[in-house]
Coordinates of C-alpha atoms and ligand atoms in Angstrom, one line a residue:
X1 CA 1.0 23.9 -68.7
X2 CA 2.4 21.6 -66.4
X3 CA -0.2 20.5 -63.1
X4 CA 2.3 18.6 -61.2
X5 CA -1.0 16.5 -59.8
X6 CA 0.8 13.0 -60.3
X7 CA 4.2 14.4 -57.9
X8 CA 1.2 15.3 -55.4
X9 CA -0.4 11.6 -55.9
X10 CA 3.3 10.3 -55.4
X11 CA 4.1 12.4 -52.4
X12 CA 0.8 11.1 -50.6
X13 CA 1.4 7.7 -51.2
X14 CA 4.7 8.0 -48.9
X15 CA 3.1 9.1 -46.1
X16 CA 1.4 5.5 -45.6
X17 CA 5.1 4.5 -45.1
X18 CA 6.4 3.4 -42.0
X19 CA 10.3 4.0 -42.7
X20 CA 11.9 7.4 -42.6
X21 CA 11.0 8.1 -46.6
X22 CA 7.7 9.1 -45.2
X23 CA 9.3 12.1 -43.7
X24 CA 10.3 13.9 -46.9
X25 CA 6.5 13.5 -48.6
X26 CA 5.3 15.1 -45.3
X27 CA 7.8 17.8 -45.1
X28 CA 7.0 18.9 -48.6
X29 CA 2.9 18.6 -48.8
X30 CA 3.2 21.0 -45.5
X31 CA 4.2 23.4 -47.7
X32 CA 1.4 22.5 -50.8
X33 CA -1.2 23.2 -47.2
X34 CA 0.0 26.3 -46.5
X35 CA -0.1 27.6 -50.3
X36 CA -3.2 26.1 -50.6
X37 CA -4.9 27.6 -47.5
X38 CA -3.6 31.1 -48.7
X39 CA -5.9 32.9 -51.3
X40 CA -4.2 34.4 -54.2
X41 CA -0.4 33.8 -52.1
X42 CA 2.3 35.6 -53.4
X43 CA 5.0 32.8 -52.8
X44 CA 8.7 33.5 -52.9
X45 CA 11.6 30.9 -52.9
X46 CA 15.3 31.1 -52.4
X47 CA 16.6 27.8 -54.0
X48 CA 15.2 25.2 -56.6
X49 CA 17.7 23.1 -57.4
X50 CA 15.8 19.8 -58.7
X51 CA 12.6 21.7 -58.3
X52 CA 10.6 19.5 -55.3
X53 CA 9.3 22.5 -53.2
X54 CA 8.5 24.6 -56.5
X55 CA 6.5 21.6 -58.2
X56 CA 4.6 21.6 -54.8
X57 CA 4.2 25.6 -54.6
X58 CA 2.8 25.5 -58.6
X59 CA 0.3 22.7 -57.9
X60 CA -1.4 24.4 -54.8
X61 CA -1.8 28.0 -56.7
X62 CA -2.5 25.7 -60.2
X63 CA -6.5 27.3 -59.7
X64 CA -5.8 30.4 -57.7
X65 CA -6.2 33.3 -60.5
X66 CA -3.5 36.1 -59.2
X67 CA -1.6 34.0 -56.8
X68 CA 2.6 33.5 -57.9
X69 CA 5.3 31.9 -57.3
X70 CA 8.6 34.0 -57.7
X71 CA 11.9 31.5 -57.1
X72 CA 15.5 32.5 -57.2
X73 CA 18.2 30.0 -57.9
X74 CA 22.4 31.2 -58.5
X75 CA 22.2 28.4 -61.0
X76 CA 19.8 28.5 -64.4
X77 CA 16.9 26.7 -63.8
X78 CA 14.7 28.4 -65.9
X79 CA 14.3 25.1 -68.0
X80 CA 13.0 22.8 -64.8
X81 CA 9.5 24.1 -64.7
X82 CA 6.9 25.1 -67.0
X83 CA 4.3 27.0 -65.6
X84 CA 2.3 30.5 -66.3
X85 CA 2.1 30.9 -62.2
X86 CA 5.8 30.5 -62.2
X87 CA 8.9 34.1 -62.7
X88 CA 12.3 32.8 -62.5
X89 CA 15.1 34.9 -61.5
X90 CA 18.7 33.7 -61.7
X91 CA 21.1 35.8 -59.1
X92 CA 21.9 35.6 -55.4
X93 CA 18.9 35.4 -52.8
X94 CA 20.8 37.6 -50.9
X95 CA 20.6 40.8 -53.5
X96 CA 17.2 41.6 -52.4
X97 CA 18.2 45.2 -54.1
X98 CA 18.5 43.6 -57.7
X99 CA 15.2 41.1 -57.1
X100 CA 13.4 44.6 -55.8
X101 CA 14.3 46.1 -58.9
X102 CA 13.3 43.1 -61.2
X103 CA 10.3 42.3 -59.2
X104 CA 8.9 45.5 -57.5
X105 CA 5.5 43.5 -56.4
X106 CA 7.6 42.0 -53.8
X107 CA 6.9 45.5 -52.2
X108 CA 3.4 45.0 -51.7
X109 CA 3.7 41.6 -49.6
X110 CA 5.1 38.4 -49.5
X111 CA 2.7 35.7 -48.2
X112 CA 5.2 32.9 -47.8
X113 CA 9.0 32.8 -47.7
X114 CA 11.2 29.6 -48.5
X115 CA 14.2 29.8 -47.3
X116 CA 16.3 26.3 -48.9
X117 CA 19.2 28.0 -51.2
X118 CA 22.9 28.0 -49.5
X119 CA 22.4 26.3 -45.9
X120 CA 25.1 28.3 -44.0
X121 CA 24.4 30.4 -41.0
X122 CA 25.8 33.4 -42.5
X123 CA 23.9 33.5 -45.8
X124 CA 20.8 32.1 -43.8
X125 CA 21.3 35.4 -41.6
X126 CA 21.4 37.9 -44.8
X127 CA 18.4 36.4 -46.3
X128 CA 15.9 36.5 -43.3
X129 CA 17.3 39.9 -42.8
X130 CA 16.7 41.2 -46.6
X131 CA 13.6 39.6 -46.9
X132 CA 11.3 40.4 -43.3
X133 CA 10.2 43.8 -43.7
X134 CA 8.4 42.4 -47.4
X135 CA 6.6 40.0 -45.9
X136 CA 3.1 40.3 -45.0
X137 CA 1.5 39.9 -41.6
X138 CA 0.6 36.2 -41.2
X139 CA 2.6 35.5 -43.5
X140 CA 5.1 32.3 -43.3
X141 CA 9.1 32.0 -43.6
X142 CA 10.1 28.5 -44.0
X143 CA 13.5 27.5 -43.7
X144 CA 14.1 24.0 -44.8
X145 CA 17.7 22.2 -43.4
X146 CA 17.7 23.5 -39.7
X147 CA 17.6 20.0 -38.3
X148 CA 21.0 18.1 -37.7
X149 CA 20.2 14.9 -36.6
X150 CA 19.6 13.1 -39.9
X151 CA 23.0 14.0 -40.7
X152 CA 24.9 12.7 -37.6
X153 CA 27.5 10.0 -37.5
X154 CA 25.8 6.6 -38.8
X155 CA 22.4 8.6 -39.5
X156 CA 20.4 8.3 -42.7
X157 CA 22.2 11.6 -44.0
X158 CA 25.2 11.0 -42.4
X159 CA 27.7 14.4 -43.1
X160 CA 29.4 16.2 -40.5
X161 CA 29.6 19.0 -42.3
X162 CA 26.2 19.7 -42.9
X163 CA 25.4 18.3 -39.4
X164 CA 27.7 21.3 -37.6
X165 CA 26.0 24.0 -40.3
X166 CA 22.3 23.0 -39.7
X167 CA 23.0 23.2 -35.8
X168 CA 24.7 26.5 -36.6
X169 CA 21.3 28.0 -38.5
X170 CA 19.0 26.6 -36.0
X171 CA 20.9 28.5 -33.1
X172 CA 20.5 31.6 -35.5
X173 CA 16.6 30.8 -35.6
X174 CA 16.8 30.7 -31.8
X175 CA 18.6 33.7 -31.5
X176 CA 16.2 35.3 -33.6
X177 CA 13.6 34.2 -32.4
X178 CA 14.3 35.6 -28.9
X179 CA 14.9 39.2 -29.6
X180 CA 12.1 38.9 -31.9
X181 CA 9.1 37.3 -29.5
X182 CA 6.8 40.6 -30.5
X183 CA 7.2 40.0 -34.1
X184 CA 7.4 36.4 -35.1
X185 CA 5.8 32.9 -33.5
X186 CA 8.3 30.0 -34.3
X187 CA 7.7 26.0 -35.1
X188 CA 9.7 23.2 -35.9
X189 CA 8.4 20.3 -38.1
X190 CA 10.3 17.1 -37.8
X191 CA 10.8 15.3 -40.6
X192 CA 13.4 14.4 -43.3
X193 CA 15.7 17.4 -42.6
X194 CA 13.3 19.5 -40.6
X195 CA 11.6 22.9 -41.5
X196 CA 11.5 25.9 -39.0
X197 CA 8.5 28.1 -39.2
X198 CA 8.5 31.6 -38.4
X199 CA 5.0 33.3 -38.8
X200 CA 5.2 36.9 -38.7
X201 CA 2.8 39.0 -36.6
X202 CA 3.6 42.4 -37.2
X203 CA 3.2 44.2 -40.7
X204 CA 4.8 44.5 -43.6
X205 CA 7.7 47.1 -43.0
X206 CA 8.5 46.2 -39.7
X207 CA 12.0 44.6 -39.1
X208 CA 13.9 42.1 -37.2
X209 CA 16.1 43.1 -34.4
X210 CA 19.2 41.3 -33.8
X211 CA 20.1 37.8 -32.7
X212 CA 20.5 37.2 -29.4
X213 CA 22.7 34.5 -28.4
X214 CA 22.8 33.3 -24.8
X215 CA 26.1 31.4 -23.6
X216 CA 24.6 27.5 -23.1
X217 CA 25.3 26.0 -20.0
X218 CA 26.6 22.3 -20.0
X219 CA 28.1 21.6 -16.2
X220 CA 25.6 22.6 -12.9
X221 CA 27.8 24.8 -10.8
X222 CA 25.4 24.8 -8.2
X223 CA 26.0 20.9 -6.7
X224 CA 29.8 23.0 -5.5
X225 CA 27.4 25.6 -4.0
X226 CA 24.9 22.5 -2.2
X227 CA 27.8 20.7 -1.0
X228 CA 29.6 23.9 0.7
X229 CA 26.6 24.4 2.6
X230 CA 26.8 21.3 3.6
X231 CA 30.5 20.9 4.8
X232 CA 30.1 24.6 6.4
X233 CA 26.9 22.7 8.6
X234 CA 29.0 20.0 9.4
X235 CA 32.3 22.1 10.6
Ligands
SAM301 C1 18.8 22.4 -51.6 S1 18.7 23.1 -53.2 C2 17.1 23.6 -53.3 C3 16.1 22.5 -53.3 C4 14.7 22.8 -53.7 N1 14.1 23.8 -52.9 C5 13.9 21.6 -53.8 O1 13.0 21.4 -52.9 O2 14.1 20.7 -54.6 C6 19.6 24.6 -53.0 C7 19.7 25.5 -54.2 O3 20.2 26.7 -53.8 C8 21.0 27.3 -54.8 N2 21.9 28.2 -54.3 C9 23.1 28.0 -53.6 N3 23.6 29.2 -53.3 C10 22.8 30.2 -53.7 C11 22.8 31.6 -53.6 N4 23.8 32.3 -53.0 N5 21.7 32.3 -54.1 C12 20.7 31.6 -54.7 N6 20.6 30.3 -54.8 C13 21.7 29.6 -54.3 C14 21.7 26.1 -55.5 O4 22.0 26.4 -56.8 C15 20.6 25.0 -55.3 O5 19.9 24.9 -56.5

């Protein structure tokens, strides 16, 4: 069985960088703390693609006896990994009602949620929405991509695609977060494409309520207000 311990050793050794490549190494070994401080987690993640965050899951429950990582990947990626710790299931992250079915421990508690599959507001929406009521209480969602300025114009990631969809799901996070203040604390953790963290503080069952969006305000009406008074003191 694979250890992954030398992709740890690697991932250290960045952070001693002073360029932006440090970023990524520190994004992804805040995730290997959080399993790690966990006993026995129960780790779920939606996306796997090349397999970074998973290698980092498997090596911080490599010694924990009944902690697992279930991922979930649209694409086969069965063949990426090899680990006892590790159950792959190949379908939609949204079809929670397929992944309940196939994996009815889910039930019982998620300890941490990764949220990196399909980085579009909507789909974002429909996970976070499937999945809260399954997680635990003090239990994590991370959701990886949620930062758009690494992909601005002439930035390291430069893509204004992905730059408008990231500032799209990190409004969503906002909005969620404020009808939700009772039932989830929120971070962000700056790095190579930022991670928002959402720690939930009410128990299993409970569920979100919906976003709430407030209109932003970009021009201060109130100098027209100021300089009325003023003219109307004047005259
Ligand atoms: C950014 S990659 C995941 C990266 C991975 N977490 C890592 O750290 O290496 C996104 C993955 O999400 C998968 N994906 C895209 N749409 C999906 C969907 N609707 N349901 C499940 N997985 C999806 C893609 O196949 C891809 O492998």
């Amino acid at each position: 069985m694979e250890t992954y311990d030398k992709y740890i050793n690697s991932l250290k050794n960045l952070l001693n960088l002073k360029d932006e490549n440090r970023f990524i190494s520190q994004q992804l070994l805040y995730l290997h703390k959080q399993a790690m401080i966990k006993v026995d987690p129960i780790i779920v993640e939606l996306g796997v693609g090349t397999g970074q965050s998973t290698k980092v899951f498997l090596n911080a429950i490599n010694s924990k006896k009944n902690a697992k990582l279930i991922s979930i990947d649209i694409k086969d990626c069965s063949k990426s990994i090899s680990s006892d710790k590790w159950e792959f299931i190949q379908q939609d992250s949204t079809d929670i009602i397929n992944l309940l079915w196939k994996k009815p421990e889910i039930k019982k508690g998620i300890d941490i949620l990764y949220v990196d599959s399909l980085h579009v507001a909507k789909h974002v929406k429909k996970e976070i929405y499937s999945y809260f009521q399954f997680v635990k209480k003090d239990g994590l969602i991370i959701f990886d991509d949620i930062d758009s300025s690494p992909y601005m114009a002439g930035q390291r990631k430069d893509s204004v695609g992905t730059e408008i969809a990231n500032r799209k799901i990190y409004k969503l996070l906002e909005a969620i977060f404020r009808a939700n203040m009772c039932k989830i604390d929120f971070k962000i953790l700056r790095g190579s494409t930022g991670l928002a963290i959402f720690k939930k503080i009410v128990d299993l069952g409970e569920k979100l309520n919906e976003p709430f969006y407030i209109k932003e305000r970009n021009f201060d009406y109130s100098i027209f207000k100021r300089l009325l008074k003023k003219l109307l003191k004047v005259f």
